[in-house]
Coordinates of C-alpha atoms in Angstrom, one line a residue:
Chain P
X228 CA -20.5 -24.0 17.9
X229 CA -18.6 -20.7 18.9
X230 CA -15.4 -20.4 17.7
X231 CA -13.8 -20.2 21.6
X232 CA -14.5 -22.6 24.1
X233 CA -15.1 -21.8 28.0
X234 CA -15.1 -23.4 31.3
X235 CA -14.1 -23.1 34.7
X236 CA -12.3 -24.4 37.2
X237 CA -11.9 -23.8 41.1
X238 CA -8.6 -23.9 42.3
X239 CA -8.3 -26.9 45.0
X240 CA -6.6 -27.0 48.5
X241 CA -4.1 -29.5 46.5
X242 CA -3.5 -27.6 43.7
X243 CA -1.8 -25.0 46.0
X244 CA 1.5 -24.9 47.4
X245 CA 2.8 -23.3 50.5
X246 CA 2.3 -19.9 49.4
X247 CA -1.6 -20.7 48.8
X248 CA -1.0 -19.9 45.3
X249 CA -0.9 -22.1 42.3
X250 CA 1.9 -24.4 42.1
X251 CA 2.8 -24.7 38.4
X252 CA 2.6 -28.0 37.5
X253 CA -0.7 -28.5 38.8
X254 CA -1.8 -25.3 36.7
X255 CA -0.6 -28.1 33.7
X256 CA -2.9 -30.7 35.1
X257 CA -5.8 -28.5 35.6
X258 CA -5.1 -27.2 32.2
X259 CA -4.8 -31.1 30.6
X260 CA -8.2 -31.9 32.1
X261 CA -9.7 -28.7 29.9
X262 CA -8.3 -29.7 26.9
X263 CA -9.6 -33.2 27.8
X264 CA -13.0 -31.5 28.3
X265 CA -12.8 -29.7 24.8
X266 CA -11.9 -32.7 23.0
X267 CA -15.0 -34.4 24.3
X268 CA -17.0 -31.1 24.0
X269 CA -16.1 -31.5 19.8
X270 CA -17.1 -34.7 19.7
X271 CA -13.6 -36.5 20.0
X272 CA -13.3 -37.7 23.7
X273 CA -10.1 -39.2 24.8
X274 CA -11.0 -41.9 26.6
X275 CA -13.0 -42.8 23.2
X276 CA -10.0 -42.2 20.9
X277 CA -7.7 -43.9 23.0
X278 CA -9.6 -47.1 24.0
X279 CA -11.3 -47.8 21.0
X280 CA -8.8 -46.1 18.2
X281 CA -5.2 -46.4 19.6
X282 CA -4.6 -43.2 19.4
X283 CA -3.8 -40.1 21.4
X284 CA -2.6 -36.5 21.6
X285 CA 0.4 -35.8 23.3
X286 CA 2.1 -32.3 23.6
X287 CA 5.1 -31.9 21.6
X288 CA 5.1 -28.2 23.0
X289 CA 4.3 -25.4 25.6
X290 CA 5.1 -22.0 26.7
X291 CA 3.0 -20.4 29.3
X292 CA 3.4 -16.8 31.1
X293 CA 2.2 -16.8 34.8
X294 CA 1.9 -12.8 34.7
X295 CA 0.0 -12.8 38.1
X296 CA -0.7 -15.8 40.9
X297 CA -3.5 -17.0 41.7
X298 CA -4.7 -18.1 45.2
X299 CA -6.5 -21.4 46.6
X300 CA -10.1 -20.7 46.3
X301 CA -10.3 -18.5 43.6
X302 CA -12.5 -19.8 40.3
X303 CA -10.6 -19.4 37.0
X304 CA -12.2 -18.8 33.9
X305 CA -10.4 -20.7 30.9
X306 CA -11.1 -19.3 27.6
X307 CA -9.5 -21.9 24.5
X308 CA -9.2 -20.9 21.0
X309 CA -7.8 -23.1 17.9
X310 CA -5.4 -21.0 16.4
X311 CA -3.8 -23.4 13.7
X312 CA -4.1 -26.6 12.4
X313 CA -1.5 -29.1 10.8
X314 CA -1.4 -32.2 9.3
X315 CA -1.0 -33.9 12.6
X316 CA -0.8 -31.1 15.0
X317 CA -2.8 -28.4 16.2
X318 CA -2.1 -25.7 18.2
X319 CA -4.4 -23.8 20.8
X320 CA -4.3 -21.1 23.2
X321 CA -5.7 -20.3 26.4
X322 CA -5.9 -17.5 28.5
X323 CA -6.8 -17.9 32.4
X324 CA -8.5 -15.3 34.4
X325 CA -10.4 -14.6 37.0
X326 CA -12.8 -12.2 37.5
X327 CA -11.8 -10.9 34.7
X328 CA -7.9 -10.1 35.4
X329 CA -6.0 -12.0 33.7
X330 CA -4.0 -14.6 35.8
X331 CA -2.0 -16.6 33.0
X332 CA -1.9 -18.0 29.0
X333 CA -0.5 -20.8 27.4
X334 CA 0.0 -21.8 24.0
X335 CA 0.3 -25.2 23.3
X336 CA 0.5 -27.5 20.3
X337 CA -1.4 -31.5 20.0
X338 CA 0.3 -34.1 17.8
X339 CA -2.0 -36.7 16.9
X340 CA 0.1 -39.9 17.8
X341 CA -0.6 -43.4 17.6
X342 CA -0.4 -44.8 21.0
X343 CA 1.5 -48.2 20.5
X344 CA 4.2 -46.9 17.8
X345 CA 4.3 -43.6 19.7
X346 CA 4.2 -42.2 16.5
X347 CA 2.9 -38.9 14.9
X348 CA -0.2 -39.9 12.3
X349 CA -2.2 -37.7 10.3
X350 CA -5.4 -36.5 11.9
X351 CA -8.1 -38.2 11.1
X352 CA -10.4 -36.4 8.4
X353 CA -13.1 -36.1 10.3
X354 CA -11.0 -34.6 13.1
X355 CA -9.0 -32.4 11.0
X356 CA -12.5 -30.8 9.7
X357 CA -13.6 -30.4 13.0
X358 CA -10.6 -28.6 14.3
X359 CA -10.1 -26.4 11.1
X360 CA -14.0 -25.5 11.5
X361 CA -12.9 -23.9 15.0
X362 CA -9.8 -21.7 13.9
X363 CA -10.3 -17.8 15.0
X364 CA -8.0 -16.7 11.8
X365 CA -10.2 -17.9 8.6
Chain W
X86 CA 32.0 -25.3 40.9
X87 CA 31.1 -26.2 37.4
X88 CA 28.9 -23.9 35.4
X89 CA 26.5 -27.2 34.1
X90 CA 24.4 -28.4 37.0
X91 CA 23.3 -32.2 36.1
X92 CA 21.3 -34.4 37.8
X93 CA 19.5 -38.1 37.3
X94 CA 15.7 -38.7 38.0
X95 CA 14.5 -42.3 37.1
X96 CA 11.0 -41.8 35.5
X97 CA 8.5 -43.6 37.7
X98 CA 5.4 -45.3 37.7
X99 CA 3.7 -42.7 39.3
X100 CA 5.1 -39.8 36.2
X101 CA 3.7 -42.1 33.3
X102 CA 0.3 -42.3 32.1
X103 CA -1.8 -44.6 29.6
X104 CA 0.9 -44.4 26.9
X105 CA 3.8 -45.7 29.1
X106 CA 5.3 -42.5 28.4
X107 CA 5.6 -39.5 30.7
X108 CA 2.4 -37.5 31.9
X109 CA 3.7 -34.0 30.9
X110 CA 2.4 -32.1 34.0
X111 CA 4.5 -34.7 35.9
X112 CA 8.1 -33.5 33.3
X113 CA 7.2 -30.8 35.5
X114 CA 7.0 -31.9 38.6
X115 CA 10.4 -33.6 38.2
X116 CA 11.3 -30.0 37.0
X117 CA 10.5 -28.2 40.0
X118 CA 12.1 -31.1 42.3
X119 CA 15.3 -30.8 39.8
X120 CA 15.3 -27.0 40.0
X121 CA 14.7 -27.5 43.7
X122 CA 18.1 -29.4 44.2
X123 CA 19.6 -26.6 42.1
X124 CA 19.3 -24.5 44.6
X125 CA 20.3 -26.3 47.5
X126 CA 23.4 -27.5 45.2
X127 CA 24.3 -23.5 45.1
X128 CA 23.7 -22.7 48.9
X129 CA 20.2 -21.7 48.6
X130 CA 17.6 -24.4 49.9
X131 CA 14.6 -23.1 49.2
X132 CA 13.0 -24.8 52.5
X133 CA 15.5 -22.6 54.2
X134 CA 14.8 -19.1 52.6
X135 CA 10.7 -20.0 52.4
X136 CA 10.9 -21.1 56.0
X137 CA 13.6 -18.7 57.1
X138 CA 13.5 -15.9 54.7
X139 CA 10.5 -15.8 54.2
X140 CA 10.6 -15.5 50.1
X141 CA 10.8 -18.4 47.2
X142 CA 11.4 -18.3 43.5
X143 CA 8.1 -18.6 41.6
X144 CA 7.9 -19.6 38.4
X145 CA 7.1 -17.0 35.7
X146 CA 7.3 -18.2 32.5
X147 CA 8.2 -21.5 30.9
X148 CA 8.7 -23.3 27.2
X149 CA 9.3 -26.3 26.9
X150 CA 9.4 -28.9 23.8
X151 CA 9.0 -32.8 24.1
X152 CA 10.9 -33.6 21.2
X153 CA 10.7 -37.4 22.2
X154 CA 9.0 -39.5 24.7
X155 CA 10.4 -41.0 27.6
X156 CA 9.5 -44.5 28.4
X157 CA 8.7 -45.6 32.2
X158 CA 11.4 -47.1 34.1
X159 CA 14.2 -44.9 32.2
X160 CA 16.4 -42.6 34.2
X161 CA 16.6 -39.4 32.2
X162 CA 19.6 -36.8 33.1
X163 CA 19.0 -33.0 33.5
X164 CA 21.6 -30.6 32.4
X165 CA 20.9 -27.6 33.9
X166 CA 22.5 -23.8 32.6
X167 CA 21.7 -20.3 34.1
X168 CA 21.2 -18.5 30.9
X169 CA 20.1 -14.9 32.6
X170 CA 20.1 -13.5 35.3
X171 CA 18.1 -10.0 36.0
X172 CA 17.4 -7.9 39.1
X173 CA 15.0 -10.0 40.4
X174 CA 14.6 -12.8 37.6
X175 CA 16.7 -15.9 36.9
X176 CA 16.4 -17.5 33.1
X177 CA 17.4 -21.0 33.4
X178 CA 17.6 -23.5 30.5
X179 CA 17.1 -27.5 30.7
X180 CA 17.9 -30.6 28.6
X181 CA 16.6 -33.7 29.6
X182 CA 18.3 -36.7 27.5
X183 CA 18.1 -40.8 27.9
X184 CA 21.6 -42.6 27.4
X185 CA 22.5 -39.4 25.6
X186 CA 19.6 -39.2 23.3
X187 CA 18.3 -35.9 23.8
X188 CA 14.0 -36.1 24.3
X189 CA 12.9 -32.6 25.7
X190 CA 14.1 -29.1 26.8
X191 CA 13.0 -26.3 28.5
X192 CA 13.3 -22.5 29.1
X193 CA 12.0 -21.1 32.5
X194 CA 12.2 -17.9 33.8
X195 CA 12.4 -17.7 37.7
X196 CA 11.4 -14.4 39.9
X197 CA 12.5 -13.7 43.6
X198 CA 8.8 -13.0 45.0
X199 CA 8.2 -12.0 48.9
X200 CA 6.6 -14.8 49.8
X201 CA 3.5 -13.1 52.0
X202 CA 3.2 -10.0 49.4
X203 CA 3.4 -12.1 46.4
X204 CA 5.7 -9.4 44.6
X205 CA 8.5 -9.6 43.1
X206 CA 11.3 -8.7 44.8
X207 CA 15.6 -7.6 43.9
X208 CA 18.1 -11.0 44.4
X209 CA 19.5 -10.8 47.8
X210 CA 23.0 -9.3 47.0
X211 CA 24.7 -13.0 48.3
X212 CA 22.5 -14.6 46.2
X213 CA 23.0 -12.6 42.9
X214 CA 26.6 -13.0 43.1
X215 CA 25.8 -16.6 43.2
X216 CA 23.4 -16.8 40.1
X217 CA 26.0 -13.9 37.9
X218 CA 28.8 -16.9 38.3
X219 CA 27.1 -19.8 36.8
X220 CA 26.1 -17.4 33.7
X221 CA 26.9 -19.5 31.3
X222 CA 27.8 -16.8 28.7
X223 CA 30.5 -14.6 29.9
Chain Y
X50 CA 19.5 -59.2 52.2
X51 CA 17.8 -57.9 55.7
X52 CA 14.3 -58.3 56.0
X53 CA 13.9 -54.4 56.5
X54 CA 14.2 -52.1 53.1
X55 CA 15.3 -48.3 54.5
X56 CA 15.2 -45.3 52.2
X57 CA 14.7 -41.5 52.2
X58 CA 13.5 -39.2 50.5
X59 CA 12.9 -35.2 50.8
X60 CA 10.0 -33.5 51.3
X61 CA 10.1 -31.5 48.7
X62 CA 8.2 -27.6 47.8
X63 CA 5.7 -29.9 45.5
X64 CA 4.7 -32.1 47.9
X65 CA 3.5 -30.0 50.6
X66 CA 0.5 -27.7 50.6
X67 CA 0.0 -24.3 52.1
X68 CA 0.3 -25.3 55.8
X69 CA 3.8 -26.3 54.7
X70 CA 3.1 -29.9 55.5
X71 CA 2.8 -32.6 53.1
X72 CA -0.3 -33.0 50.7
X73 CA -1.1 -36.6 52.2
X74 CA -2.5 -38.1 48.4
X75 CA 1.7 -36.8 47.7
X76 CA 2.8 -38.7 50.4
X77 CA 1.3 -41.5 48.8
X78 CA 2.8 -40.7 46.2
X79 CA 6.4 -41.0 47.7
X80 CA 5.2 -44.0 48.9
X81 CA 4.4 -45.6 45.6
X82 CA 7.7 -44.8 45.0
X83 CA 9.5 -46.4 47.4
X84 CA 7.3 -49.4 46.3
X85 CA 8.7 -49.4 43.2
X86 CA 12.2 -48.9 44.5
X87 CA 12.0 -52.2 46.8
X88 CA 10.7 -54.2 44.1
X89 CA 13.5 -52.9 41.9
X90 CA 15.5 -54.2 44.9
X91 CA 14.7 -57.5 45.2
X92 CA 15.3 -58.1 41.4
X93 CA 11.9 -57.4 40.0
X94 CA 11.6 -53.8 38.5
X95 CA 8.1 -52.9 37.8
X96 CA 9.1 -51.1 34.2
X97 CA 10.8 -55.0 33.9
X98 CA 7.7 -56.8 34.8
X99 CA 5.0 -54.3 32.9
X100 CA 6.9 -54.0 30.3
X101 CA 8.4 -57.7 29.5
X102 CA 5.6 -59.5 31.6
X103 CA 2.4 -57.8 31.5
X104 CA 1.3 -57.7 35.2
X105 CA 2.0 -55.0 38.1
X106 CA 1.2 -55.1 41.5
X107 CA -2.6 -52.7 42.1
X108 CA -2.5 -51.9 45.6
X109 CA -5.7 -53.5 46.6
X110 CA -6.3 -52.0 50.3
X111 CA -3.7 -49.4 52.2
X112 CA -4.4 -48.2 55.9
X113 CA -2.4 -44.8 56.6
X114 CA -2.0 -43.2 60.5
X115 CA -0.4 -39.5 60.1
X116 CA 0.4 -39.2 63.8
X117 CA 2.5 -36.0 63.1
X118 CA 2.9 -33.5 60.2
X119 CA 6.4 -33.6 58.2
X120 CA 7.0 -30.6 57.3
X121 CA 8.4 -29.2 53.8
X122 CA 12.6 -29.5 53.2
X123 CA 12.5 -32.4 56.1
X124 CA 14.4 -35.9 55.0
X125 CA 12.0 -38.8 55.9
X126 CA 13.2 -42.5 56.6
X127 CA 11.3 -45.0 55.4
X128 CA 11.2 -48.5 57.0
X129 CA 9.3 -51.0 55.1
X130 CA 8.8 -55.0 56.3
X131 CA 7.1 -57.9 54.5
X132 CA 4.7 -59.3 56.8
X133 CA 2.2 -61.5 54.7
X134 CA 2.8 -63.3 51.3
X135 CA -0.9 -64.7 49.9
X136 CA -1.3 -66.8 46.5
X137 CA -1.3 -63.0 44.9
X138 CA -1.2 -61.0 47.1
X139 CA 1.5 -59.1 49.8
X140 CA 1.2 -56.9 52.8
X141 CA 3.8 -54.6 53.6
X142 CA 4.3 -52.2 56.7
X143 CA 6.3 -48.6 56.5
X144 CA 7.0 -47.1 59.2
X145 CA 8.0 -43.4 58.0
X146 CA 10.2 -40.9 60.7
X147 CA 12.0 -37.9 60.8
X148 CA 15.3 -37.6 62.8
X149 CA 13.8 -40.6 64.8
X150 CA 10.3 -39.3 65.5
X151 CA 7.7 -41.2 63.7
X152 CA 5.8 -39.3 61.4
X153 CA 3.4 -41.6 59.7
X154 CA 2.5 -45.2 59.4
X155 CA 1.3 -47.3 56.8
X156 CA -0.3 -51.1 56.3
X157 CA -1.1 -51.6 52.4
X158 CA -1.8 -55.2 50.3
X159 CA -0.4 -55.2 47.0
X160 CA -1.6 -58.3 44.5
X161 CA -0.4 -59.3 41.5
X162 CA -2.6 -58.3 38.9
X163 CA -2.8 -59.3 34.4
X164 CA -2.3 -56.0 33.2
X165 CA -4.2 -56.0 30.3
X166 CA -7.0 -58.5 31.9
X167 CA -7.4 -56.5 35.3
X168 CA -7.8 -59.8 37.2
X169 CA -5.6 -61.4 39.8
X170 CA -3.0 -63.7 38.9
X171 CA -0.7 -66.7 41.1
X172 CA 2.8 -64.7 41.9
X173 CA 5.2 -66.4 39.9
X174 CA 7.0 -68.8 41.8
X175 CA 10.2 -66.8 42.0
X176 CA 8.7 -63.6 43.3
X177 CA 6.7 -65.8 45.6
X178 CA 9.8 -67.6 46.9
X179 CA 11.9 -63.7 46.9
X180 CA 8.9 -62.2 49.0
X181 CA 8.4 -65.1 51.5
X182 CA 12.4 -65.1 52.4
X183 CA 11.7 -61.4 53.9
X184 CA 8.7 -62.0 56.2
X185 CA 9.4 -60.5 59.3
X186 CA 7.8 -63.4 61.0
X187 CA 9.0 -66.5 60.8
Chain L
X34 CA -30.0 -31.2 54.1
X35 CA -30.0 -35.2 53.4
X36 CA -27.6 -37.0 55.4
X37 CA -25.5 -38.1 52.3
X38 CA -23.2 -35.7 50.3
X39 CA -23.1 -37.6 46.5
X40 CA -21.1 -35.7 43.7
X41 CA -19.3 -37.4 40.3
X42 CA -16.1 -37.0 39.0
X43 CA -15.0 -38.1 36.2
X44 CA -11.6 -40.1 35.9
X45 CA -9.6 -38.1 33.7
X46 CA -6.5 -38.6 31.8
X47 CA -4.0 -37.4 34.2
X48 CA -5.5 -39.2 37.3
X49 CA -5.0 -42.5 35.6
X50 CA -1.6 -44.4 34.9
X51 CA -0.2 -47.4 32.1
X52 CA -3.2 -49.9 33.0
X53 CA -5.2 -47.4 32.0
X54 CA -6.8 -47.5 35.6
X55 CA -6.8 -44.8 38.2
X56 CA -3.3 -44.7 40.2
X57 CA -4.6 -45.0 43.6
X58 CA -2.6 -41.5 44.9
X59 CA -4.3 -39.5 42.3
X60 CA -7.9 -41.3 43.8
X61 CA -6.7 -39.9 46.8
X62 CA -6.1 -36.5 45.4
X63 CA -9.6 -36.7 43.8
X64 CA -11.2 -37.7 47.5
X65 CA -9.5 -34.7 48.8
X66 CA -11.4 -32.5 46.2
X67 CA -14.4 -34.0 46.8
X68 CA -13.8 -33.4 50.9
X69 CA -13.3 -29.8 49.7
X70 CA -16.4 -29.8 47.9
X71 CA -18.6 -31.0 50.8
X72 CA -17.0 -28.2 53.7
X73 CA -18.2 -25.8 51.1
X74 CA -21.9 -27.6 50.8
X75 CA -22.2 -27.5 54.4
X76 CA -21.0 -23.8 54.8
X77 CA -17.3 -24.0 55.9
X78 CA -15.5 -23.7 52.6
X79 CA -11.9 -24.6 53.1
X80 CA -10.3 -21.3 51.3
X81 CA -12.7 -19.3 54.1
X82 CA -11.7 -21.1 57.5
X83 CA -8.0 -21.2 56.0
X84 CA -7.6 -17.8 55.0
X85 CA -9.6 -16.1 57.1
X86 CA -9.8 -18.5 60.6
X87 CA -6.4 -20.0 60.0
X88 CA -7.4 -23.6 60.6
X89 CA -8.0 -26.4 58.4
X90 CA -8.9 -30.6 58.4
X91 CA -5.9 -32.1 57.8
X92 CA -6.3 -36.3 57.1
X93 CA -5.1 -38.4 60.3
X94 CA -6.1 -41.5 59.4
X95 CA -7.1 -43.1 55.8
X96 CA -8.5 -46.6 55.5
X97 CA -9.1 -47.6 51.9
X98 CA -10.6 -50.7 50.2
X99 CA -9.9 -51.0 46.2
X100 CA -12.3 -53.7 45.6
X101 CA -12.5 -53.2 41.4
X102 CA -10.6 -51.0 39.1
X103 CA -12.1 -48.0 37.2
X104 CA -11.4 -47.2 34.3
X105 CA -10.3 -44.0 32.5
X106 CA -13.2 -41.9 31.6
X107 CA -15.7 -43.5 33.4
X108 CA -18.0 -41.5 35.5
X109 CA -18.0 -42.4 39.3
X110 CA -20.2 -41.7 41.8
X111 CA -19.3 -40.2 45.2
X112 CA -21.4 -41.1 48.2
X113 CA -20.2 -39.5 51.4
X114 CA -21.3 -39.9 54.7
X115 CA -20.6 -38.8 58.0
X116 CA -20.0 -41.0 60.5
X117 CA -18.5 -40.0 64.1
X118 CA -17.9 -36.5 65.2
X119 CA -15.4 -36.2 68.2
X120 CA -14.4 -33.0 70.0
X121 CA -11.7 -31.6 67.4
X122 CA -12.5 -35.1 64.5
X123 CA -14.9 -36.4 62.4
X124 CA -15.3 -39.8 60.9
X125 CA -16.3 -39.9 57.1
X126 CA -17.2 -42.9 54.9
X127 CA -16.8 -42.8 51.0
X128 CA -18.4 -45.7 49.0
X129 CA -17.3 -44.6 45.0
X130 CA -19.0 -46.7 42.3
X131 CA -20.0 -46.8 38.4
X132 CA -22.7 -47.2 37.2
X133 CA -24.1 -48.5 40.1
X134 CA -21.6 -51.4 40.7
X135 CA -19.1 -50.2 43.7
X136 CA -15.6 -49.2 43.0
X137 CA -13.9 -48.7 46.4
X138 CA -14.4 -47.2 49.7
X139 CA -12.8 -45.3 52.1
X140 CA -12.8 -44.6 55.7
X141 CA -11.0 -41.2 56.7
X142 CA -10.6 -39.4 60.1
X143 CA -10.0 -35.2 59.7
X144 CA -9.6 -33.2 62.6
X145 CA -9.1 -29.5 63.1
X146 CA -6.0 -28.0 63.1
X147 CA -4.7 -24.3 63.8
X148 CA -2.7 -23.7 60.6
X149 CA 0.2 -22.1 62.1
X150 CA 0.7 -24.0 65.9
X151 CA -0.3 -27.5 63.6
X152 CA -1.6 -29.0 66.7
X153 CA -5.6 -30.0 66.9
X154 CA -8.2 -27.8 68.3
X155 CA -11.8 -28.4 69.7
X156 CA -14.5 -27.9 66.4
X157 CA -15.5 -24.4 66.2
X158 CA -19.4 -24.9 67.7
X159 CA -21.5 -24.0 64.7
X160 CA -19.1 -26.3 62.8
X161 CA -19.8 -29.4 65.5
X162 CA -23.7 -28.9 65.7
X163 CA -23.4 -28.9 61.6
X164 CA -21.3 -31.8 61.4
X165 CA -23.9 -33.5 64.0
X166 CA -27.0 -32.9 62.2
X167 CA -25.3 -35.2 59.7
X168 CA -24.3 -38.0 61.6
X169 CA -26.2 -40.8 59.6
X170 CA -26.0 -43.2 63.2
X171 CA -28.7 -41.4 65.6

């Protein structure tokens, strides 16, 4: 498994606003569903963590840079990378782009959290190996 | 006119997901809608200069930490500071608190952008004055 | 209490799409919204019910005419009647307008629904009795 | 070309709310991507006739039956058909399921629009005689 992980994503008619560019908060949703598709792509889907073990992983944190829009149509290229791991969180970074200008990063930190104390847990082992297995520095 | 805009949004049913709590991408939402009356609050609807002036006030750069969750069915208030203010960018800094509990913040830096052009472009002088008034510091 | 529930709302930057008219899956958005603000009205708050009582109210068909775009920074009206109460279920009418011109139009069943079963349930008897003093007819 | 479009989409996170079920404006926001997807099948992406022909297919009517709940991160199969095509309409049917047991349908009228005038205009020809070859009745 590389160390950074890649998809794409065409930006909708509703992810646009009246300017025909990305409107920001969608940006957020599109980039929620990637993470959602990593997490399934390491073997950790949400919909199987969160049905089946109670737990979740909210953000506890973001900053994102929208250096340059982009426009309704266009397909973005994501590229995600692990950059540090916790005892309960993890942080990632994505740059967007498209081709190849880039458009817009983020970087973002995960808290594993149980989902009925809304609580921050430990990751599981399992998990934590997984994630530590994917950091760029080490 | 004060220099702390605030403002009340009940979190809905729509904003929460699976947890109960609020879907971040939808914290932003609320954002934009809150930053939205700002601007109307100060003279400066943005339906009226989009529409009229043919210019708005995209996002450029945004931080934000959810410190604590926010449970559906609570109405959170925004307290709203301009913390900047450059030659065609606005820094603007929010905390969102429940019955004075404080449960996330952000940082979010604004730019004046012609709206067909998509580049950034100086404050109209009128509005400048406006934004250099609320500073919070000085 | 009058059998017809009024509120507004603006159309705000987020809701709208490039033509500068409303997304329509935001407008039923909005409209879930005012849902929830009616049965917060009549004395049964969906974060009460979901929370405490463990059943919400799935909208189970909805029927939507957009005669005429809204366009963004407009102040809709809605108008929404009760005009069938079932075992578990309720059909409601809005009738949504801008400066008296209607806009859009909407015929939707909600039913009472086991939250955590996903099946229908009875409305309690208050609800029931709450929903069938509002019927338009009769 | 078969006469029915089918794609998937996967119910993610962020389309789904506290039940753990799809909110039904975020199905509709899904519907509207799939839509987009089909224009582009059949040759008339939506980012071409907006940008460069200034017209689009806004929603005038939506008829919607949610016969069972889905579930976050199930897989659901679109099935889309088209089923009347007027001088500046068409008539499309949606039947979504999982896993072969149906989900909800829809019903949804779009008709051309010029972008900027927002008033409805005849189809194109080469979009009518495509839109006909489809019609599943005939």
């Amino acid at each position: 498994m590389t160390k950074v992980f890649t998809t794409k994503r065409m930006l909708q008619f509703g992810d646009c606003d009246i300017s025909g560019t990305a409107y920001f908060p969608s940006y957020l949703n599109i980039l929620n569903g990637v993470n959602e598709e990593f997490w399934a792509h390491i073997g950790f889907p949400w919909h199987h963590i969160i049905w089946k073990e109670r737990w979740g992983t909210p953000t506890v944190h973001i900053s994102c840079d929208f250096s340059k829009p982009s426009f309704f149509g266009e397909q973005l290229d994501f590229e995600m990378t692990v950059i540090k791991v916790g005892r309960s969180s993890v942080t990632v970074h994505h740059e967007i782009s498209f081709d190849g200008q880039k458009r817009w990063s983020s970087t973002q930190v995960l808290a594993a959290s149980d989902l009925d104390k809304h609580c921050s847990i430990p990751w599981p082992e399992n998990v934590r190996e997984k994630l530590e297995s994917l950091l760029v520095e080490g």
